[in-house]
XYZ file of C-alpha atoms in Angstrom:
768
model
C 91.086 60.810 -41.162
C 93.142 58.862 -43.657
C 90.652 58.487 -46.349
C 93.159 57.177 -49.523
C 96.250 55.519 -50.662
C 98.928 58.095 -51.599
C 101.783 57.450 -54.097
C 104.808 59.880 -54.573
C 105.741 60.826 -57.999
C 107.226 63.643 -59.803
C 105.585 66.859 -59.721
C 104.241 66.936 -63.117
C 102.032 69.429 -64.996
C 98.493 67.969 -65.254
C 97.666 66.776 -67.708
C 100.581 66.697 -69.741
C 103.728 65.157 -68.931
C 105.805 68.341 -68.778
C 107.165 69.064 -65.559
C 105.892 72.038 -63.740
C 107.899 72.104 -60.375
C 110.507 70.309 -58.592
C 109.791 68.197 -55.523
C 106.980 65.814 -54.928
C 103.371 65.935 -55.495
C 100.932 63.537 -53.840
C 98.578 61.851 -56.007
C 95.386 60.101 -54.360
C 94.745 56.495 -56.088
C 91.313 57.310 -54.966
C 90.491 60.303 -56.385
C 92.803 60.881 -59.403
C 95.253 63.765 -59.678
C 95.055 66.619 -57.019
C 94.353 69.147 -59.737
C 92.919 68.841 -63.394
C 93.917 72.485 -64.898
C 97.013 72.732 -67.226
C 99.654 74.549 -66.270
C 98.268 74.475 -62.186
C 99.380 72.060 -59.827
C 99.489 71.872 -55.863
C 102.126 69.823 -53.897
C 102.886 69.078 -50.547
C 106.901 68.960 -51.449
C 108.695 71.332 -53.441
C 106.195 74.356 -53.601
C 106.943 77.448 -51.954
C 103.904 79.180 -50.190
C 104.859 82.126 -52.183
C 105.380 80.813 -55.949
C 106.823 83.229 -58.845
C 105.805 81.755 -62.389
C 107.419 82.753 -65.626
C 105.846 82.834 -69.140
C 106.671 80.888 -71.831
C 104.891 81.598 -74.720
C 104.212 84.652 -76.576
C 100.512 83.735 -77.490
C 99.272 87.134 -79.521
C 101.085 89.495 -82.086
C 103.675 91.002 -80.261
C 105.241 94.442 -82.063
C 108.029 94.471 -79.257
C 111.262 93.481 -80.251
C 112.335 90.321 -78.795
C 109.275 90.027 -76.674
C 110.358 86.228 -76.261
C 112.846 88.150 -73.984
C 110.563 88.746 -71.098
C 110.491 85.291 -69.834
C 113.181 85.227 -67.325
C 114.894 87.558 -65.179
C 118.733 87.633 -66.981
C 119.269 91.375 -68.069
C 118.243 90.382 -71.724
C 115.234 92.640 -72.513
C 112.637 93.478 -75.224
C 112.452 96.564 -76.075
C 109.890 99.296 -77.530
C 110.924 102.819 -78.731
C 111.068 104.967 -81.726
C 108.941 105.755 -84.525
C 105.993 103.640 -84.157
C 106.108 102.553 -80.934
C 103.475 103.704 -78.968
C 100.673 101.712 -78.267
C 103.153 98.780 -79.470
C 102.363 95.488 -77.643
C 103.493 92.193 -76.106
C 101.747 89.195 -75.277
C 102.537 86.169 -72.419
C 101.177 83.064 -71.436
C 102.114 79.957 -70.389
C 102.492 80.668 -66.858
C 103.107 77.471 -64.989
C 101.665 77.700 -61.367
C 102.889 75.166 -58.476
C 101.541 75.755 -55.118
C 101.165 74.041 -51.815
C 98.526 71.681 -51.594
C 95.810 72.090 -49.144
C 96.260 76.110 -48.859
C 93.925 79.080 -50.156
C 95.115 81.486 -52.563
C 95.386 84.656 -50.849
C 97.363 87.277 -53.035
C 97.729 87.303 -56.902
C 100.344 89.755 -58.124
C 101.446 90.440 -62.021
C 105.109 91.699 -62.059
C 107.086 93.953 -64.164
C 111.115 94.520 -64.453
C 112.666 97.132 -66.691
C 114.111 100.637 -67.414
C 113.731 103.532 -69.803
C 116.443 105.518 -71.185
C 117.148 109.122 -69.992
C 113.312 110.783 -70.627
C 112.418 114.302 -71.320
C 109.349 115.022 -68.972
C 106.595 113.441 -69.108
C 107.657 109.844 -69.205
C 106.734 106.935 -71.074
C 104.653 104.442 -69.467
C 103.564 100.504 -69.974
C 100.234 99.771 -69.253
C 99.745 96.024 -68.043
C 96.693 94.161 -68.443
C 95.767 90.459 -67.817
C 93.064 88.192 -69.124
C 91.274 84.994 -67.638
C 89.467 84.017 -71.035
C 92.738 83.588 -73.205
C 92.549 86.872 -74.254
C 88.788 87.498 -75.196
C 88.440 90.263 -72.388
C 91.249 92.034 -70.809
C 91.375 93.642 -67.256
C 93.812 96.589 -66.090
C 96.648 95.343 -63.555
C 98.304 99.220 -63.382
C 100.478 101.351 -65.073
C 104.176 101.062 -65.167
C 106.525 103.842 -65.080
C 110.293 102.500 -65.142
C 113.292 104.638 -63.967
C 116.342 104.928 -65.911
C 117.927 101.697 -64.068
C 115.941 98.395 -63.727
C 113.060 98.550 -61.186
C 110.369 96.752 -60.704
C 106.462 96.839 -59.433
C 103.743 94.403 -58.826
C 100.392 95.199 -59.349
C 97.977 93.583 -56.921
C 94.927 91.968 -58.576
C 93.623 89.853 -55.780
C 90.290 91.537 -55.580
C 89.620 91.418 -59.142
C 88.768 87.955 -59.227
C 87.678 84.517 -57.487
C 90.940 83.162 -58.019
C 91.479 79.432 -58.738
C 92.804 76.918 -60.564
C 90.892 77.342 -63.775
C 91.499 81.070 -63.870
C 95.363 80.581 -63.885
C 95.548 77.624 -66.059
C 97.882 77.956 -69.066
C 94.517 77.740 -71.282
C 93.002 81.283 -69.698
C 95.377 83.227 -67.886
C 97.695 85.597 -70.210
C 99.500 89.174 -69.576
C 99.580 91.954 -72.325
C 101.811 95.153 -71.916
C 101.184 98.275 -73.706
C 103.682 101.000 -74.646
C 102.054 103.983 -73.510
C 103.823 107.142 -75.526
C 104.143 110.276 -73.414
C 105.114 112.629 -76.792
C 109.331 111.336 -76.796
C 109.049 107.800 -78.229
C 111.568 106.885 -75.885
C 112.954 103.354 -75.444
C 111.431 100.880 -72.893
C 113.308 97.775 -71.690
C 111.875 95.145 -69.635
C 113.547 91.948 -68.597
C 110.810 90.159 -67.177
C 106.875 89.544 -66.561
C 106.304 87.379 -63.583
C 103.375 86.208 -62.031
C 103.198 86.234 -58.251
C 100.932 84.138 -55.834
C 100.414 83.696 -52.411
C 99.191 81.033 -50.617
C 97.815 80.863 -47.082
C 99.413 77.820 -45.472
C 97.315 74.962 -45.059
C 95.487 74.602 -41.652
C 96.498 71.592 -39.640
C 92.885 71.558 -37.644
C 90.778 69.781 -39.619
C 88.026 69.764 -37.207
C 87.971 66.054 -37.193
C 87.951 64.501 -33.840
C 90.381 62.003 -33.626
C 89.676 59.050 -31.122
C 89.548 55.519 -30.269
C 87.194 52.918 -29.145
C 85.368 53.503 -26.145
C 83.872 50.451 -25.773
C 82.330 48.110 -28.516
C 79.649 46.557 -25.781
C 77.068 45.804 -27.331
C 77.755 45.481 -30.557
C 75.468 47.709 -31.952
C 77.070 51.050 -30.061
C 79.119 51.567 -33.059
C 77.491 49.763 -35.939
C 73.946 51.959 -35.650
C 74.679 54.574 -32.909
C 78.021 56.006 -34.733
C 77.254 55.413 -38.666
C 73.643 55.043 -39.033
C 73.169 58.611 -40.684
C 70.258 59.737 -38.393
C 73.336 60.637 -36.144
C 75.012 63.275 -38.147
C 74.530 67.283 -37.492
C 72.352 67.603 -40.383
C 69.368 69.184 -41.911
C 67.544 69.898 -44.951
C 70.303 70.586 -46.910
C 71.900 67.108 -46.642
C 68.504 65.208 -46.716
C 69.038 62.683 -48.676
C 71.567 60.892 -48.579
C 71.490 61.532 -45.003
C 68.244 60.799 -42.701
C 65.797 63.136 -42.599
C 65.802 62.270 -38.804
C 69.118 63.896 -38.308
C 69.384 67.629 -36.339
C 71.611 69.689 -35.964
C 74.551 69.225 -33.438
C 77.602 70.292 -31.596
C 78.395 66.873 -30.883
C 77.253 64.440 -33.105
C 78.104 60.866 -32.664
C 78.461 60.427 -36.829
C 81.002 62.969 -36.868
C 82.465 61.059 -39.751
C 79.600 61.957 -41.768
C 78.675 58.730 -43.085
C 75.230 58.967 -45.072
C 74.432 55.826 -47.228
C 70.788 54.860 -47.236
C 71.711 51.307 -47.657
C 73.550 51.305 -44.521
C 70.759 53.294 -43.128
C 68.388 50.350 -43.415
C 70.348 47.525 -42.588
C 71.624 48.898 -39.397
C 68.181 49.880 -38.206
C 67.180 46.458 -38.799
C 69.742 45.441 -36.940
C 68.887 47.561 -33.754
C 65.236 47.093 -33.789
C 65.025 43.344 -34.571
C 61.998 41.256 -33.008
C 64.746 39.163 -31.749
C 68.243 38.821 -30.789
C 69.217 35.779 -32.375
C 67.451 33.033 -34.354
C 67.992 29.580 -35.735
C 70.544 29.874 -38.511
C 72.531 33.037 -37.682
C 76.099 33.112 -38.493
C 78.146 30.984 -36.562
C 82.169 30.158 -35.951
C 83.306 28.592 -39.105
C 80.989 29.512 -41.597
C 83.248 31.439 -44.516
C 81.608 33.910 -46.525
C 80.221 31.672 -49.191
C 78.695 29.478 -46.815
C 76.985 31.592 -44.039
C 73.659 31.871 -43.261
C 71.145 33.975 -41.958
C 68.160 33.548 -39.434
C 64.849 35.033 -39.037
C 62.750 36.028 -36.080
C 59.726 34.099 -36.016
C 56.750 37.011 -35.386
C 57.064 39.052 -37.008
C 59.704 37.314 -39.699
C 62.463 39.600 -39.771
C 66.316 38.681 -39.684
C 67.482 38.326 -35.995
C 69.869 40.949 -34.593
C 72.684 39.044 -34.995
C 71.848 38.203 -38.658
C 71.331 41.724 -39.347
C 74.400 42.822 -37.346
C 76.707 40.314 -39.836
C 75.417 41.968 -42.541
C 75.321 45.289 -41.383
C 79.372 44.487 -40.564
C 79.630 43.168 -44.236
C 78.602 46.527 -45.563
C 80.542 48.638 -42.990
C 83.559 46.590 -44.259
C 83.042 46.698 -48.177
C 82.055 50.610 -47.953
C 85.133 51.424 -45.503
C 82.976 54.043 -43.598
C 85.777 54.279 -41.113
C 89.235 53.349 -41.247
C 91.315 53.289 -38.122
C 94.214 55.163 -38.286
C 95.732 53.086 -34.990
C 94.837 50.282 -32.612
C 94.357 51.369 -29.238
C 95.899 49.463 -26.203
C 95.118 50.866 -22.799
C 96.773 49.408 -19.502
C 94.974 51.122 -16.419
C 96.908 51.034 -13.158
C 96.148 51.489 -9.480
C 97.821 51.156 -6.463
C 97.520 47.337 -4.688
C 96.279 48.768 -1.319
C 92.946 49.581 -2.915
C 89.919 47.227 -2.878
C 86.922 46.615 -4.530
C 88.426 48.022 -7.557
C 86.014 46.889 -10.713
C 87.379 45.921 -14.049
C 84.455 46.476 -16.256
C 83.824 44.738 -19.495
C 84.939 47.484 -22.280
C 86.066 49.968 -19.722
C 88.129 48.400 -17.569
C 88.914 50.183 -14.213
C 87.461 53.688 -14.976
C 84.052 53.093 -14.401
C 81.505 54.327 -12.289
C 81.511 51.284 -10.135
C 85.203 51.367 -9.329
C 84.837 55.030 -8.001
C 81.723 54.015 -5.951
C 82.907 50.889 -4.270
C 86.758 51.175 -4.040
C 88.134 51.705 -0.443
C 91.237 51.042 0.938
C 91.962 51.050 5.142
C 92.636 54.661 6.352
C 91.708 56.672 3.240
C 88.867 58.948 2.639
C 89.817 60.326 -1.153
C 90.065 58.810 -4.282
C 91.971 60.492 -7.143
C 91.572 59.350 -10.621
C 94.140 60.772 -13.054
C 93.054 61.721 -16.732
C 95.250 61.781 -19.832
C 93.706 64.901 -20.986
C 91.523 67.846 -19.781
C 87.212 67.517 -19.985
C 85.597 68.814 -22.929
C 82.762 70.028 -21.554
C 80.495 69.195 -18.194
C 77.589 70.732 -20.031
C 75.205 67.510 -20.188
C 74.452 69.045 -23.649
C 77.837 69.052 -25.146
C 79.682 66.512 -23.251
C 81.214 64.229 -25.693
C 84.729 62.603 -24.407
C 85.431 59.514 -21.998
C 86.625 62.180 -19.541
C 83.549 64.390 -19.861
C 81.434 61.468 -19.033
C 83.667 60.037 -16.030
C 83.752 63.238 -14.682
C 79.770 64.076 -14.973
C 78.798 60.148 -14.354
C 79.736 60.704 -10.824
C 77.750 63.487 -10.528
C 74.536 62.534 -12.489
C 72.583 59.195 -12.329
C 70.773 57.028 -15.272
C 67.685 55.536 -15.526
C 69.475 51.885 -16.337
C 72.936 50.484 -15.766
C 74.749 47.384 -16.895
C 76.754 44.860 -15.145
C 80.144 45.420 -15.207
C 80.911 42.056 -15.078
C 78.508 41.273 -18.198
C 77.457 44.401 -20.723
C 74.652 42.319 -21.573
C 72.660 42.219 -18.346
C 71.080 45.445 -17.683
C 69.659 46.385 -14.220
C 67.200 49.338 -12.806
C 69.564 51.953 -11.184
C 67.291 55.101 -10.896
C 64.528 53.121 -11.405
C 63.105 50.811 -9.571
C 61.058 48.738 -12.235
C 60.263 48.569 -15.985
C 58.016 46.853 -18.536
C 57.084 46.988 -21.989
C 53.473 47.886 -23.139
C 52.955 47.086 -26.898
C 50.828 48.837 -29.430
C 48.658 46.722 -30.437
C 49.072 44.790 -27.051
C 50.969 41.299 -28.540
C 53.723 40.312 -26.128
C 53.443 43.194 -23.243
C 55.211 42.453 -20.167
C 53.282 44.829 -17.988
C 51.093 43.342 -15.482
C 48.251 46.057 -16.901
C 49.069 46.389 -20.123
C 47.013 49.626 -20.901
C 48.200 53.265 -21.694
C 45.463 55.117 -19.889
C 46.011 57.764 -22.489
C 45.669 58.172 -26.781
C 49.209 56.632 -27.954
C 51.266 59.131 -29.498
C 50.939 58.653 -33.532
C 53.942 55.908 -34.789
C 54.303 54.540 -31.502
C 54.916 50.832 -31.396
C 55.905 50.312 -28.014
C 56.104 52.010 -24.706
C 58.711 51.440 -21.765
C 56.771 52.045 -18.773
C 59.084 52.918 -15.904
C 58.721 53.402 -12.232
C 61.400 55.731 -9.942
C 62.851 54.988 -6.659
C 61.046 57.180 -3.778
C 63.859 58.044 -2.289
C 66.151 60.095 -4.560
C 67.240 63.870 -4.040
C 69.207 66.153 -5.574
C 72.451 67.400 -4.206
C 71.872 70.492 -1.846
C 73.973 72.869 -0.255
C 75.124 72.115 3.141
C 75.502 75.683 3.979
C 72.398 77.982 2.939
C 69.062 77.326 1.106
C 70.506 78.381 -2.576
C 69.910 74.736 -3.719
C 67.534 73.013 -1.804
C 67.162 69.163 -1.232
C 64.430 68.378 -3.875
C 63.167 65.096 -5.013
C 64.036 63.804 -8.408
C 60.957 63.250 -10.204
C 59.158 62.007 -13.674
C 59.279 65.288 -14.939
C 63.103 65.631 -14.348
C 63.299 62.809 -16.584
C 61.080 64.074 -19.196
C 62.844 67.330 -19.263
C 66.296 65.759 -19.729
C 65.116 63.197 -22.381
C 63.070 65.818 -24.693
C 65.733 68.475 -24.456
C 68.642 66.055 -24.662
C 67.129 64.554 -28.047
C 65.793 68.075 -29.424
C 69.231 69.772 -29.088
C 70.992 67.296 -30.965
C 73.593 66.671 -28.058
C 76.230 63.808 -28.153
C 74.501 61.616 -25.382
C 70.938 62.499 -26.580
C 71.734 60.283 -30.040
C 70.449 57.096 -28.529
C 67.058 58.387 -28.085
C 66.271 57.909 -31.874
C 63.288 56.043 -31.423
C 61.847 58.311 -28.603
C 59.122 59.777 -29.855
C 57.381 61.363 -26.385
C 58.052 60.852 -22.465
C 54.670 60.551 -21.018
C 54.397 61.373 -16.733
C 51.926 59.402 -15.249
C 52.838 60.784 -11.759
C 55.596 62.009 -9.538
C 57.392 58.542 -9.886
C 55.669 56.848 -12.587
C 56.037 57.727 -16.725
C 56.175 56.024 -20.287
C 58.885 56.337 -23.007
C 57.018 56.083 -26.313
C 58.903 54.391 -29.038
C 58.665 54.212 -32.678
C 60.802 51.315 -32.739
C 61.959 48.888 -30.356
C 64.628 45.793 -30.521
C 66.887 44.056 -28.219
C 69.579 47.029 -27.699
C 66.950 49.467 -27.049
C 66.404 49.483 -23.325
C 70.188 48.721 -22.759
C 70.580 52.242 -24.694
C 67.413 54.526 -24.105
C 68.112 54.024 -20.238
C 71.626 55.528 -20.454
C 71.570 59.461 -20.655
C 72.079 61.569 -17.610
C 69.185 62.902 -15.787
C 69.370 66.145 -14.759
C 67.011 68.725 -12.751
C 64.268 70.742 -14.750
C 64.544 72.985 -11.640
C 68.369 74.661 -12.789
C 68.029 74.055 -16.748
C 64.132 74.575 -17.882
C 64.159 78.033 -19.894
C 60.869 79.316 -18.507
C 60.005 77.030 -15.429
C 63.298 77.486 -13.301
C 63.542 77.816 -9.384
C 60.397 78.018 -7.454
C 58.183 77.580 -10.638
C 59.330 74.303 -11.097
C 58.737 73.360 -7.627
C 55.186 74.720 -7.667
C 54.526 72.583 -10.696
C 55.864 69.785 -9.127
C 54.007 69.868 -5.911
C 50.406 70.427 -7.839
C 51.198 67.182 -9.847
C 51.527 69.052 -13.389
C 54.992 70.332 -15.318
C 53.296 71.625 -18.348
C 54.948 70.512 -21.764
C 55.798 74.371 -22.045
C 58.660 73.688 -19.612
C 60.313 71.113 -20.930
C 62.873 73.369 -23.110
C 66.461 74.625 -22.824
C 67.724 77.675 -24.174
C 70.007 77.866 -26.855
C 72.576 79.495 -24.627
C 72.466 76.778 -21.866
C 72.719 73.930 -24.253
C 76.082 74.624 -25.992
C 79.612 73.822 -25.608
C 80.273 77.381 -24.221
C 78.102 77.289 -21.489
C 79.597 76.329 -18.480
C 77.620 74.939 -15.903
C 80.072 75.657 -12.801
C 80.480 79.622 -13.800
C 78.320 80.672 -16.451
C 75.103 82.597 -15.729
C 72.218 81.143 -17.457
C 69.979 82.904 -19.106
C 66.773 81.554 -17.792
C 66.796 83.389 -14.195
C 68.603 80.641 -12.303
C 71.601 81.554 -10.113
C 75.365 80.301 -11.730
C 76.538 76.932 -10.746
C 74.189 74.235 -11.625
C 76.295 71.177 -12.001
C 73.915 69.888 -9.644
C 73.024 65.759 -9.937
C 71.593 63.157 -7.634
C 74.943 60.775 -8.228
C 77.543 59.553 -5.582
C 79.473 62.537 -5.771
C 79.026 66.633 -5.879
C 80.676 69.474 -6.872
C 80.569 71.026 -3.474
C 83.103 74.201 -2.752
C 84.734 74.386 0.401
C 82.032 77.017 1.645
C 79.655 73.957 1.230
C 77.423 75.412 -2.328
C 76.918 72.918 -4.866
C 77.314 73.045 -8.129
C 79.672 76.045 -8.870
C 83.342 76.994 -9.690
C 84.050 75.402 -6.116
C 85.025 72.011 -7.097
C 87.430 73.156 -9.697
C 91.148 74.313 -9.465
C 90.607 76.890 -11.748
C 87.176 78.006 -11.157
C 85.826 77.192 -14.537
C 84.807 73.895 -15.906
C 88.124 71.769 -17.941
C 90.904 72.890 -15.899
C 94.389 72.479 -18.072
C 96.782 69.906 -17.254
C 97.875 69.849 -13.573
C 94.682 71.146 -12.499
C 91.615 69.216 -10.791
C 88.527 68.632 -9.916
C 87.658 67.775 -6.347
C 83.994 66.117 -5.813
C 82.632 65.338 -2.620
C 80.918 62.171 -1.398
C 76.701 62.927 -1.321
C 76.271 63.071 2.130
C 79.447 65.011 3.274
C 80.047 68.739 4.115
C 83.456 69.768 2.567
C 82.688 72.780 5.368
C 83.352 70.393 8.517
C 84.729 67.381 7.212
C 81.960 65.468 8.637
C 79.542 62.774 6.736
C 76.182 61.620 7.485
C 75.821 58.237 9.444
C 75.518 55.278 7.223
C 71.943 55.097 6.323
C 71.282 58.619 7.388
C 68.131 60.948 6.152
C 67.791 60.117 1.724
C 67.415 63.821 1.458
C 71.110 64.413 2.089
C 72.648 61.202 1.622
C 73.632 59.262 -1.764
C 70.117 56.894 -2.197
C 72.852 53.814 -3.552
C 75.364 54.532 -0.822
C 76.481 51.261 1.037
C 74.595 52.474 4.339
C 71.613 52.796 2.399
C 72.024 49.233 1.059
C 72.905 47.804 4.337
C 69.531 49.948 5.616
C 67.617 48.170 2.686
C 69.056 44.519 3.770
C 68.114 45.798 7.437
C 64.458 46.265 6.578
C 63.953 42.709 5.225
C 62.102 43.740 1.791
C 63.464 42.002 -1.722
C 61.534 43.275 -4.289
C 58.447 40.882 -4.062
C 55.307 42.923 -3.861
C 53.464 40.077 -2.005
C 56.657 39.436 0.418
C 57.182 43.108 0.899
C 53.599 43.899 2.101
C 53.563 41.101 4.383
C 57.029 42.632 6.073
C 55.568 46.083 5.959
C 52.374 44.996 7.660
C 54.596 43.156 10.527
C 57.138 46.364 10.735
C 53.629 48.424 11.634
C 52.611 45.533 14.060
C 55.806 46.081 16.054
C 55.462 49.657 16.657
C 55.833 50.772 20.064
C 56.055 46.736 20.974
C 58.480 45.862 23.870
C 61.883 45.030 23.366
C 62.271 41.010 22.521
C 58.752 40.889 20.684
C 58.560 37.930 18.830
C 58.953 38.741 15.158
C 60.190 42.186 16.205
C 63.673 41.608 16.945
C 64.708 42.032 13.341
C 63.996 46.060 13.592
C 65.009 46.544 16.994
C 68.277 46.491 16.737
C 71.316 46.809 14.011
C 71.824 49.814 11.649
C 68.271 50.866 11.502
C 67.573 51.046 14.797
C 71.264 50.679 16.632
C 71.631 49.621 20.379
C 71.346 46.194 21.794
C 67.398 46.573 21.868
C 64.834 49.443 21.454
C 61.540 49.456 20.350
C 60.335 50.213 17.022
C 59.542 53.749 16.003
C 58.230 55.795 13.649
C 61.944 56.226 11.963
C 62.050 52.031 11.625
C 58.379 51.659 10.411
C 59.239 54.464 7.532
C 62.499 52.661 6.772
C 60.597 49.398 5.871
C 58.014 50.887 4.431
C 60.576 53.376 2.123
C 62.260 50.077 0.699
C 59.054 48.075 0.013
C 58.678 50.596 -2.565
C 62.252 50.687 -3.968
C 61.992 47.120 -5.445
C 64.872 44.520 -5.453
C 68.157 46.569 -4.738
C 69.191 45.700 -8.582
C 65.808 44.791 -10.176
C 64.768 42.839 -11.944
C 67.665 40.141 -10.790
C 66.928 38.735 -7.146
C 69.308 39.240 -4.963
C 68.727 40.165 -1.354
C 66.509 37.528 0.194
C 65.145 39.424 2.716
C 63.256 38.029 5.474
C 61.777 34.871 4.884
C 57.919 34.499 4.668
C 55.673 31.634 4.226
C 53.835 33.247 1.437
C 56.505 34.023 -0.993
C 59.591 31.504 -1.369
C 62.453 33.431 -2.376
C 64.501 32.534 -5.586
C 67.964 33.720 -5.645
C 68.757 35.034 -9.415
C 71.767 37.344 -8.754
C 73.786 38.936 -11.679
C 77.042 37.576 -12.671
C 79.904 38.505 -10.779
C 78.157 40.251 -7.840
C 79.143 39.271 -4.350
C 77.064 37.228 -2.252
C 74.261 38.841 -0.225
C 75.089 40.453 2.911
C 78.699 41.410 2.078
C 80.571 43.563 3.992
C 80.193 47.010 3.263
C 82.309 50.427 3.489
C 81.261 53.735 3.510
C 83.894 56.276 4.415
C 85.640 55.119 7.295
C 82.802 53.021 8.460
C 82.972 49.174 7.760
C 79.086 47.976 8.122
C 79.053 44.036 8.832
C 76.127 41.394 8.589
C 74.976 40.160 11.903
C 77.210 36.870 10.855
C 80.284 39.134 12.083
C 78.651 41.566 14.540
C 75.672 40.297 15.906
C 74.940 43.093 17.945
C 75.409 45.948 15.362
C 75.358 44.219 12.472
C 72.507 45.597 9.232
C 70.690 42.037 8.879
C 70.061 40.833 12.268
């Protein structure tokens, strides 16, 4: 990250103006000089990783002749010899060190160049010492026994000190040499007393992820979700200033480590404001001096829009993040492809494109990534490529309208409502929790799951059986995603607990709620506790589900499986589950050519993150990679995606529309038609079409079961009213579709099958 303004200046000794080295030093205007120790500077240009520094002063009382001659390698010598030369001293200082900035001192050596006259045996020596206390104390570097011609020795003193700029500065560092006479009073000549410092090269890998905006909808996603300090990888060691709610994480969304308590306060006020907008909110045309702010009526607090303005203002003043590039992305696709969804904020590469895109005669969709995935582990996934991959395998409780990101609809869920604590403004028909609210609860989001969702299963063998997705899977996913500090778990910050009511109904207890909460907290992927639980994997999980109680002790994941090193395709889980657990409930599955789901068979390398040129091959949930065959549209939900085009056609055929009274009446009519003669009044809806193929057949158990199935599912895109269902006098239908959706009873495509409404095909249509 670029964190200041840089200017080029001559490399100066700091703080004096004496030139310390040639080249250019870079000085930050925001932080002052790079180094603040006299005689020790760092530079990006002009200084070698291995630097020699020469002395420039004789700080002590020297008894060698001409001690200044030891300043340079020039064959002009300082000498000691003759009577009185034993223990003769020479002092050297003023070493001016210039090193590459950003590196680490890896070696410090003190050198000596010189010779002595033809000596008798034993030879004289020179004792070389150094001081980092301006001559107060001395440390032995080594003993130099020169030959009769110039030789040199470098004494390695790296391990004797924790070297830094202060110790090597001209204020502290000195060298002393002592003539040690062996009896002959021989003459020793020394040419140079250098200092040699080696610096390990600076690392170009700062461990800072360089990324661009993936989406800015809604506007809180970055202002709160990325820069509030609750989302750093933190702990007691950085609190304050960082939030006490932060947990250690390998994929923290606040990877910039922005920790500003005042910013935390205003961004929290934005995220959990009682209302989205209010009279007096900032409006176009206002300036910084005329801007006004609006308050919600009850309780009185800034609206999300007003608090959002103040959050943006503080963000800009603090320069919490300075973009180093402005992304401009273009996505292309072949013109023959139909129903490609150009999503707000994400453009073409979004889940609904992979779900809906089709072209005549093709049975596959190819998506090209600009870079490899980083991890398919739901606890470690963090990049757009990670989520574009696992987002085709795992589903979420809710979804956002790709044509208008502010519109939420239930996805895995069939309905939702809110219970406030205390009950003021609850949206549930029966706003009673039925259990003590966890301490700190201010609101509870109550959701119901569709009853026809199943985990992907093997098309060959029974290693991965078809099992229903239940409330306990949601609880496991949410509790462990938050506890592990996962990247996608950041949006779960207001969650206190997940309380399971039964297999299909559960509560998310919240310590705060605002206009963005529903949009964000329903976004994390849901994955099977059966394969990920640290203590209750496999049949233990199944038995607990069948008994109607999965204990809280099962809601844990092992530390091995929640890290980026765990590959859900190939790593052996340490919880007793078999290898290969990339198993979800969504439209595509990781299936091998042998029909086994979850393992390395869907990767060109057998492991996650194949490099450039590699690929993942995902198979539509409902098809066999072994045979190449797919289930008939609308087939058994245990082996078909619950939101496939065929399932939608069957839902329309059933005649339900999500209104409870209406759907109860429809279900009663279907039950009445059981085994009635073909053509019986009120029964023809279910005696032909996708749910009962042919020109007319009696209504049997399969048809009645299908109607009852969808009478429990709510409208296909709750809370919107899109599918009108069979007209019933009790319950007139009011159309309220989301923005951009096709008109009800569209032409649908599933694999090579085209599913027409009866207005096109009166015999085989799906809504006759």
